[in-house]
Coordinates of C-alpha atoms and ligand atoms in Angstrom, one line a residue:
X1322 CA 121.4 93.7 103.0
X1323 CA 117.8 95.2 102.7
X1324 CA 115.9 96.7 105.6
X1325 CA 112.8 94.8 107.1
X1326 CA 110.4 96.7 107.5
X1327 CA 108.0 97.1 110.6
X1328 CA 104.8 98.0 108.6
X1329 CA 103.7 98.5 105.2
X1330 CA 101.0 97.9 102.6
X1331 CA 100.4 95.1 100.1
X1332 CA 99.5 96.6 97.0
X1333 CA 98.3 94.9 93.5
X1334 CA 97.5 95.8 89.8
X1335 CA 93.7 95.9 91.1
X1336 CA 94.4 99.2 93.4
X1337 CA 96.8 101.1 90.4
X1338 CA 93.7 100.4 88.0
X1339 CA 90.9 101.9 90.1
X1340 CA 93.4 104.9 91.2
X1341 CA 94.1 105.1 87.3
X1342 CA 90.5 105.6 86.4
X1343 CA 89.3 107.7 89.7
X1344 CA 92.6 110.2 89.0
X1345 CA 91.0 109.7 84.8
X1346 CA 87.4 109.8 85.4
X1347 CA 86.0 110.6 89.0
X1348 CA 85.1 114.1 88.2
X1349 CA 82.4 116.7 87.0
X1350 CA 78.9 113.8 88.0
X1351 CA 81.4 111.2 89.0
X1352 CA 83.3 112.9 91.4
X1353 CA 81.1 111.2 94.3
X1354 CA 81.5 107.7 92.7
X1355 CA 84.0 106.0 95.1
X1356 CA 83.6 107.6 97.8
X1357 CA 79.8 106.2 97.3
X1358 CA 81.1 102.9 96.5
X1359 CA 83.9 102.7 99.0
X1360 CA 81.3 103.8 102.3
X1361 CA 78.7 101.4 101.0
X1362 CA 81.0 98.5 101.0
X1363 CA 82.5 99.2 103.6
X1364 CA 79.3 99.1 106.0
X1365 CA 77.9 96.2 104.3
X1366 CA 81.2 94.4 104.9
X1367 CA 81.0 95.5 109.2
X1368 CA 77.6 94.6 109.2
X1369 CA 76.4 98.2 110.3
X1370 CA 74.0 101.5 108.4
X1371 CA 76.7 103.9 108.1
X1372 CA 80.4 104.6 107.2
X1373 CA 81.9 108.0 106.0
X1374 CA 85.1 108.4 104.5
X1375 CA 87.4 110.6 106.5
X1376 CA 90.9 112.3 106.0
X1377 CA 92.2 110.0 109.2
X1378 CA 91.2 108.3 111.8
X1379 CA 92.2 111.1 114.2
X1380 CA 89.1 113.5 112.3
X1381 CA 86.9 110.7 113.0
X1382 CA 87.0 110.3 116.8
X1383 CA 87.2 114.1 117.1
X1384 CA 83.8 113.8 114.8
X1385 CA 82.2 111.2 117.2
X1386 CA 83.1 113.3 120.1
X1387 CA 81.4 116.7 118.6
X1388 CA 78.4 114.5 117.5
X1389 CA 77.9 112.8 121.0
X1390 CA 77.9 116.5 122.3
X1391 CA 81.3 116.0 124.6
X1392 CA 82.6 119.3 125.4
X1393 CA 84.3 121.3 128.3
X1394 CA 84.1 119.9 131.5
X1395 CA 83.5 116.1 130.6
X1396 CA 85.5 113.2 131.3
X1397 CA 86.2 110.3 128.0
X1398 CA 88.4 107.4 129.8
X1399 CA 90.8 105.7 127.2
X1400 CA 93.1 103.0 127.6
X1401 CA 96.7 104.2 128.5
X1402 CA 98.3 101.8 126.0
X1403 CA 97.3 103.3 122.7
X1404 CA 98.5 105.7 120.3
X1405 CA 97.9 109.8 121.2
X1406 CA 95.6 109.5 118.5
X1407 CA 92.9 107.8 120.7
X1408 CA 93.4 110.5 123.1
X1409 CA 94.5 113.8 121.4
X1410 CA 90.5 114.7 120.0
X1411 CA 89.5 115.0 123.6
X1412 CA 91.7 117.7 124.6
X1413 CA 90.4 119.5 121.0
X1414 CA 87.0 119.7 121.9
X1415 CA 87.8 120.9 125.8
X1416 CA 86.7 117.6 127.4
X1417 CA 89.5 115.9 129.8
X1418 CA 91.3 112.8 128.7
X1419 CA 91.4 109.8 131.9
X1420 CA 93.8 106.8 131.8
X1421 CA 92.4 103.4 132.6
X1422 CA 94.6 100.0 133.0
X1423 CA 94.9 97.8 130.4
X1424 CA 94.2 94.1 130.8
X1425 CA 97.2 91.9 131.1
X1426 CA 96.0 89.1 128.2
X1427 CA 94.5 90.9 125.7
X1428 CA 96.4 94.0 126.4
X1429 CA 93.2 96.2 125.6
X1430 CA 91.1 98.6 128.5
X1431 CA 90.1 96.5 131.4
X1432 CA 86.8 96.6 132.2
X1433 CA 87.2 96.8 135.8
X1434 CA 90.2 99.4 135.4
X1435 CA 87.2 101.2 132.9
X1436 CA 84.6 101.1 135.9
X1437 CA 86.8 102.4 138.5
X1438 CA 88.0 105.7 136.9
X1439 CA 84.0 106.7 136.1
X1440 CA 83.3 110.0 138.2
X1441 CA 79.9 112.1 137.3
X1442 CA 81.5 113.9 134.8
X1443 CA 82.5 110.7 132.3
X1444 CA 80.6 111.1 128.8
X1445 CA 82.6 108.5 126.8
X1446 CA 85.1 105.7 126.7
X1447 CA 87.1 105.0 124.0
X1448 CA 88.5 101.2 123.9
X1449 CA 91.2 100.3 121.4
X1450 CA 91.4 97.2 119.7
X1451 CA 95.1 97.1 120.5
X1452 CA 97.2 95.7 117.8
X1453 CA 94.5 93.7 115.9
X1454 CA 93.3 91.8 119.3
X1455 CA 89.8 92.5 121.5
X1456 CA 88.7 93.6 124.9
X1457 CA 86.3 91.9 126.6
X1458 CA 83.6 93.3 125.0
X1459 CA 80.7 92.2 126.7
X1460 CA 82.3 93.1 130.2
X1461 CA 83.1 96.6 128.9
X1462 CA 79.5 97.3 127.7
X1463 CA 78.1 96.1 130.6
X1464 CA 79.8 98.8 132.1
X1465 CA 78.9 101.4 129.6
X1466 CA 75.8 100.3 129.8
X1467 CA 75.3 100.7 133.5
X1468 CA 76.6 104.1 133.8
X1469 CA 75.0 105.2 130.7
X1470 CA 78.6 106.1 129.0
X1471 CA 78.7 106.5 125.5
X1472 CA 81.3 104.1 123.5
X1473 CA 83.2 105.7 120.3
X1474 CA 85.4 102.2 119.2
X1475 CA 89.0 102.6 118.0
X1476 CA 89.1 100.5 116.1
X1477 CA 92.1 101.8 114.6
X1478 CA 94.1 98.8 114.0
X1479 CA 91.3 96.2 114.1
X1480 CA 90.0 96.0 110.8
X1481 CA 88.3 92.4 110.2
X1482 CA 88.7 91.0 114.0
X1483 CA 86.0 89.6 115.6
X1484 CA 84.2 89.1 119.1
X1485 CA 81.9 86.3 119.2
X1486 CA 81.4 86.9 115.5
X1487 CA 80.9 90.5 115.3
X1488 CA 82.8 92.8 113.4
X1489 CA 85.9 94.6 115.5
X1490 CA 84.1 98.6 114.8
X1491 CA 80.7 97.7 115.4
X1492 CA 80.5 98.0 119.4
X1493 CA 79.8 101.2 120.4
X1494 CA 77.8 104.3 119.6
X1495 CA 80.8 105.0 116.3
X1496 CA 83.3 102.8 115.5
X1497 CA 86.8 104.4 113.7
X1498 CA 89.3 103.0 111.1
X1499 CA 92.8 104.3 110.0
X1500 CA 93.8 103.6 106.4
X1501 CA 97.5 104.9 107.3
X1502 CA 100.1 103.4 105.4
X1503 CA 101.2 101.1 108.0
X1504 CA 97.8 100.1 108.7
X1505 CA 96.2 96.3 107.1
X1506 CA 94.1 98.2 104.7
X1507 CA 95.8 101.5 103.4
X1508 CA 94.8 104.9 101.3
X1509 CA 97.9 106.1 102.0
X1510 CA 96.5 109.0 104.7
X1511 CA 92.5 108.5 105.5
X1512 CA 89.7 107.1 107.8
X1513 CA 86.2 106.0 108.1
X1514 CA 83.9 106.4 110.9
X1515 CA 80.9 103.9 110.9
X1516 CA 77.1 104.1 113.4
X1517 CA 73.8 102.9 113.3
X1518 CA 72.6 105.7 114.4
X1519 CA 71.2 108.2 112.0
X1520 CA 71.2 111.4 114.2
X1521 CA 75.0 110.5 114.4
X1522 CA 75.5 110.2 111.0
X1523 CA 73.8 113.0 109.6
X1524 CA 75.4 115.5 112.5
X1525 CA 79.0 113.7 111.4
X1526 CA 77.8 115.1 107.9
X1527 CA 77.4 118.2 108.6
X1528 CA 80.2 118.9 110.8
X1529 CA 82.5 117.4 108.5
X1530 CA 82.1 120.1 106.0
X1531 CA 81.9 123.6 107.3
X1532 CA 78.4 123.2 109.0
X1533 CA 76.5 122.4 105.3
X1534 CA 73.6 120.3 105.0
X1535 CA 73.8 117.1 103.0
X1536 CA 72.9 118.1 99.5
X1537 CA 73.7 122.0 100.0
X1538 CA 74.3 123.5 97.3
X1539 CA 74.0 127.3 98.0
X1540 CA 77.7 127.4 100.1
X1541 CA 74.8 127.9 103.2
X1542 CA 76.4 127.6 106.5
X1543 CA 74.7 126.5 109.6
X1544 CA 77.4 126.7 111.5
X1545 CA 81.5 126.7 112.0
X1546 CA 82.9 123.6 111.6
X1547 CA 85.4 121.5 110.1
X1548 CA 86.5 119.9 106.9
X1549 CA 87.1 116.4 107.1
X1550 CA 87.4 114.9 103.3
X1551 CA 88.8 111.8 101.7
X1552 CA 90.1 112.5 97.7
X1553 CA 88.1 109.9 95.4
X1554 CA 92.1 108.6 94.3
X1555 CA 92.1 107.6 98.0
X1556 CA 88.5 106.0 98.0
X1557 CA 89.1 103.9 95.1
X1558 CA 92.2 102.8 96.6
X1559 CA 90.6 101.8 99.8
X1560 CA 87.7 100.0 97.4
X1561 CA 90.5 98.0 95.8
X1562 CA 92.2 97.1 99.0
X1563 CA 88.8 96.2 100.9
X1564 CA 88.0 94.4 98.0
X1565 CA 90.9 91.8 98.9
X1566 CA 90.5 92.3 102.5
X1567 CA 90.4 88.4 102.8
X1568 CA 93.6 88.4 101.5
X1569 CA 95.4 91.4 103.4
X1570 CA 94.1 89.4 106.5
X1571 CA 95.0 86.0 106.0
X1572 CA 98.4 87.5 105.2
X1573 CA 98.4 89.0 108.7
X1574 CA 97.2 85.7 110.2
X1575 CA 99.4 83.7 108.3
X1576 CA 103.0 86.0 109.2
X1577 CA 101.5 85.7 112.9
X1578 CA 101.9 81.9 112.9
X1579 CA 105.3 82.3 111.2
X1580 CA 106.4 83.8 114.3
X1581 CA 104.5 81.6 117.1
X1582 CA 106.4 78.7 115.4
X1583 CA 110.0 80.4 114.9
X1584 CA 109.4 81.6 118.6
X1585 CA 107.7 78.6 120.4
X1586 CA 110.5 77.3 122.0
X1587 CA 111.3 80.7 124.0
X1588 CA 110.9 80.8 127.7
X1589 CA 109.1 83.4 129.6
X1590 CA 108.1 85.6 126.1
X1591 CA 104.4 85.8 124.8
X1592 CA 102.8 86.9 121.4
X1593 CA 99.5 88.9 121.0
X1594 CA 96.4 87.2 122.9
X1595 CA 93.8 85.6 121.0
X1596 CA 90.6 85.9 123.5
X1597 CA 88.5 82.9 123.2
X1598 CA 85.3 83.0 120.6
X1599 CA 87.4 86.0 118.8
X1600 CA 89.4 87.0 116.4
X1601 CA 92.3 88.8 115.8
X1602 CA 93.7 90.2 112.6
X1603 CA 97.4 90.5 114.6
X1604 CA 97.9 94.1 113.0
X1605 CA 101.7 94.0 114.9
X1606 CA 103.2 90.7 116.1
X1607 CA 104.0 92.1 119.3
X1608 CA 106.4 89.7 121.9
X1609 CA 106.3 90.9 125.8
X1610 CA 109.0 89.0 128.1
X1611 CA 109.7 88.5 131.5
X1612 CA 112.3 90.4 133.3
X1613 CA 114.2 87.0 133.2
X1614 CA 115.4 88.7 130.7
X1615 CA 118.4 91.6 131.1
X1616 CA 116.6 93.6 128.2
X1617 CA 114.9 97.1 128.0
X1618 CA 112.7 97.6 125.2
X1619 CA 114.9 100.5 124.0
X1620 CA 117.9 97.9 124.0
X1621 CA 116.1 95.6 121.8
X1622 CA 115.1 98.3 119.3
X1623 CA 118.4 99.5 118.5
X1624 CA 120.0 95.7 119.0
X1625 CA 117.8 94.8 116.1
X1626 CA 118.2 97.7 114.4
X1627 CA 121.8 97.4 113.6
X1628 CA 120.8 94.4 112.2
X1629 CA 119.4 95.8 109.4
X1630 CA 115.4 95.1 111.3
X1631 CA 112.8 97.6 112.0
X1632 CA 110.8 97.2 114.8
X1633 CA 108.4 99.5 117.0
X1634 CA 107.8 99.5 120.8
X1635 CA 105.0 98.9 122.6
X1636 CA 102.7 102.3 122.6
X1637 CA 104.6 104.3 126.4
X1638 CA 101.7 104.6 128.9
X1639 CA 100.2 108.1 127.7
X1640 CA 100.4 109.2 131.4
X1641 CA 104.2 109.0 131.1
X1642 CA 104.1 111.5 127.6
X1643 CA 105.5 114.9 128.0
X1644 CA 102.2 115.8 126.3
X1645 CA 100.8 115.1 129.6
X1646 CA 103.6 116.2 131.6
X1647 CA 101.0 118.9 133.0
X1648 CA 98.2 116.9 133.3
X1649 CA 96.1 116.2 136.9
X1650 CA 95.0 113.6 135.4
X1651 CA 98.0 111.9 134.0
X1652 CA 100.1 112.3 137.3
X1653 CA 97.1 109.6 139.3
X1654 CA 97.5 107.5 136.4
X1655 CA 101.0 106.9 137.0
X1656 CA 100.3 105.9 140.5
X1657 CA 97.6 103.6 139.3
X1658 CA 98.3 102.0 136.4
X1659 CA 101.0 99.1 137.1
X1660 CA 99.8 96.5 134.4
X1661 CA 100.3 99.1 131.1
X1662 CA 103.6 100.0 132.7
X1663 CA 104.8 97.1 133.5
X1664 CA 104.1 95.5 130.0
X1665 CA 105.6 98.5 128.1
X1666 CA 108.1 98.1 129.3
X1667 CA 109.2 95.0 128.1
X1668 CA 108.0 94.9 124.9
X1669 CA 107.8 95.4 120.9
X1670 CA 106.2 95.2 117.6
X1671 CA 108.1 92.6 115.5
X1672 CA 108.2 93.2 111.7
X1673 CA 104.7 93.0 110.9
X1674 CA 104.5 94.2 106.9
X1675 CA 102.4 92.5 104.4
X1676 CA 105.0 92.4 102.0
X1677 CA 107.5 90.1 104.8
X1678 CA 108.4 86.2 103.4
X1679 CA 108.8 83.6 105.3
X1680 CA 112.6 83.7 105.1
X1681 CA 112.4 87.2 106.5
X1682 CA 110.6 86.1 109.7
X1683 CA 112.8 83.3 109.8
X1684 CA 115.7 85.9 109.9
X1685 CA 114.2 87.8 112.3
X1686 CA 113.4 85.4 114.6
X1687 CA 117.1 83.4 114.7
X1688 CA 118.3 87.1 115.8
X1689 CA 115.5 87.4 118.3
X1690 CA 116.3 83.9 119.8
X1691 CA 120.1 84.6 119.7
X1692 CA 119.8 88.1 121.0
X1693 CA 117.0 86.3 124.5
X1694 CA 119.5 83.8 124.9
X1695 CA 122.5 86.3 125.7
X1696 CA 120.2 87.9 128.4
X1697 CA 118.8 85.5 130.2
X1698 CA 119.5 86.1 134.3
Ligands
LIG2601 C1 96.8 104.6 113.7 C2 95.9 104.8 114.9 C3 95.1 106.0 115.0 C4 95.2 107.2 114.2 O1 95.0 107.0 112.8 P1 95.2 108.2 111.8 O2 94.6 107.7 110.6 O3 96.7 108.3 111.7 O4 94.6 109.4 112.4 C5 94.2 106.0 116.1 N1 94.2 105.0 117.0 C6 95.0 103.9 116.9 C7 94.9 102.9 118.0 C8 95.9 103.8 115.9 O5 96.7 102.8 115.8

């Protein structure tokens, strides 16, 4: 019996073409063509001024922090249900990462959890779009707004949701993509970060590649920096893909309503939270329960697994990581933060790959069922 698979990509002739003629003809004067081609759509499809292309979406929130001018002895609050990712750029440019609560709905940073954990030293905040769904934006700029905080968007996992018809990536200072292989829209490894601000964009320019100027072409340093680059085999990939991104979405949508209907019937279990006037794209179908149910998240993984189905738990609270074993500020967020540990902690990503049928759910979900059903207390 084949595997099913958590995550993957959905890919087409129209990708292998425009890989085939950037690895055949994007050098020498082409050799800026798709990344051109791939930024420009890119922002015209977020409805912002700027996107660069970026190795991953990691470079690109450590590029929003060093353009924002975060540093040693600042503060950047961040969810503590997210991936390191959202996290890890903070400790690289010296600045101190703080864990705030996640909202119980839409399972995103809550804006009063966000409010209470600003001290005089908080620079930044960096919400997640958490598996496709939205935070209260307006709430959370409020905020931000208040305290004069800068937002960086991760936006991660969020491509094409909405808030009150604005593009998921377009609510802070930067928004950031991931074009990971498990992510909607792929280029195997890469990023984008997007602004409207062009003192942002043009200082992300130059720090992306070893301090040069837009342009430069006597190797003239201004300073030490980093290199950040997406290959133009990767661009034209992530042309083709965005290119269908109605399609990659829809898919999404489509496999989430495959499992609300296979799943309606279960007591006390809940699918990923579509905030009113939003959208969500439903990155990972992601089913939280009760503790009616006799079931750790760790049980369920390795129950499903030996049925031949990948699946992925919900992200641990990053306070509880040995990366912050050490951390001050991972030992108050322990104490504080009930709601993310309390939903991690009974909870998964379900199969979520573009390439799933509906017989696969189906399969999935008669397991899922069967497996609740021998737990209930
Ligand atoms: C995948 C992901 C990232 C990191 O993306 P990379 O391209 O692997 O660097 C960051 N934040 C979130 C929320 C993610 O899911």
């Amino acid at each position: 019996m084949k595997r099913i698979p958590v995550a993957g990509p959905w890919i087409t002739q129209k990708e292998i073409d425009y890989v085939t003629d950037a690895v055949t003809n994007a050098w020498y004067e082409n050799a800026n063509v798709y990344h051109q081609r791939f930024e420009k759509a890119f922002a015209e499809y977020l409805g912002v001024r700027f996107a660069v292309a970026l190795p991953s979406c990691t470079s690109a929130i450590h590029l929003s922090l060093l353009a924002l001018g975060i540093g040693p002895g600042d503060e950047v609050i961040v969810p503590e249900a997210t991936w390191i990712a959202t996290a890890a750029p903070i400790s690289y440019v010296g600045a101190t990462p703080v864990f705030a609560d996640i909202d119980p709905l839409t399972w995103c940073l809550s804006p009063q959890a966000f409010e209470a954990c600003i001290s005089p030293r908080t620079k930044a905040v960096i919400p997640v779009d958490l598996y496709g769904g939205v935070p209260d934006w307006d709430a959370l700029r409020a905020v931000a707004k208040r305290h004069h905080i800068f937002i960086i968007e991760d936006a991660a996992e969020a491509i094409g949701s909405e808030y009150k018809g604005k593009k998921a990536g377009s609510f802070g200072e930067t928004g950031v993509f991931s074009f990971h292989g498990s992510k909607t829209l792929t280029t195997g490894e890469g990023g984008m970060l997007v602004t409207d601000r062009e003192d942002v964009y043009q200082r992300v320019l130059q720090l992306r590649d070893h301090g040069r100027r837009p342009g430069d072409t006597l190797f003239w340093n201004y300073e030490v920096a980093h290199k950040y680059k997406m290959s133009s085999m990767q661009a034209a990939l992530g042309l083709a893909q965005l290119e269908r991104i109605d399609e990659l979405l829809a898919r999404k949508i489509e496999i989430f309503q495959w499992y609300q209907e296979e799943l309606k019937d279960l007591e006390d279990v809940t699918l990923n939270y579509q905030l009113p006037g939003s959208k969500n794209t439903y990155w990972m179908v992601t089913i939280v329960w009760t503790p009616r149910y006799d079931l750790s998240k760790v049980q369920l993984i390795s129950l499903l697994k030996e049925r031949n189905i990948d699946c992925r738990p919900f992200f641990f609270p990053l306070s509880s990581l040995p990366a912050y074993e050490n951390s001050k500020e991972a030992l108050a967020a322990r104490q504080r933060n009930g709601t993310s540990y309390q939903i991690s902690e009974r909870s998964v990503n379900l199969p979520s790959a573009l390439n799933l049928s509906r017989e696969d759910v189906r399969y999935v979900c008669g397991i899922v069922r069967e497996l609740f059903a021998s737990r209930k207390q």
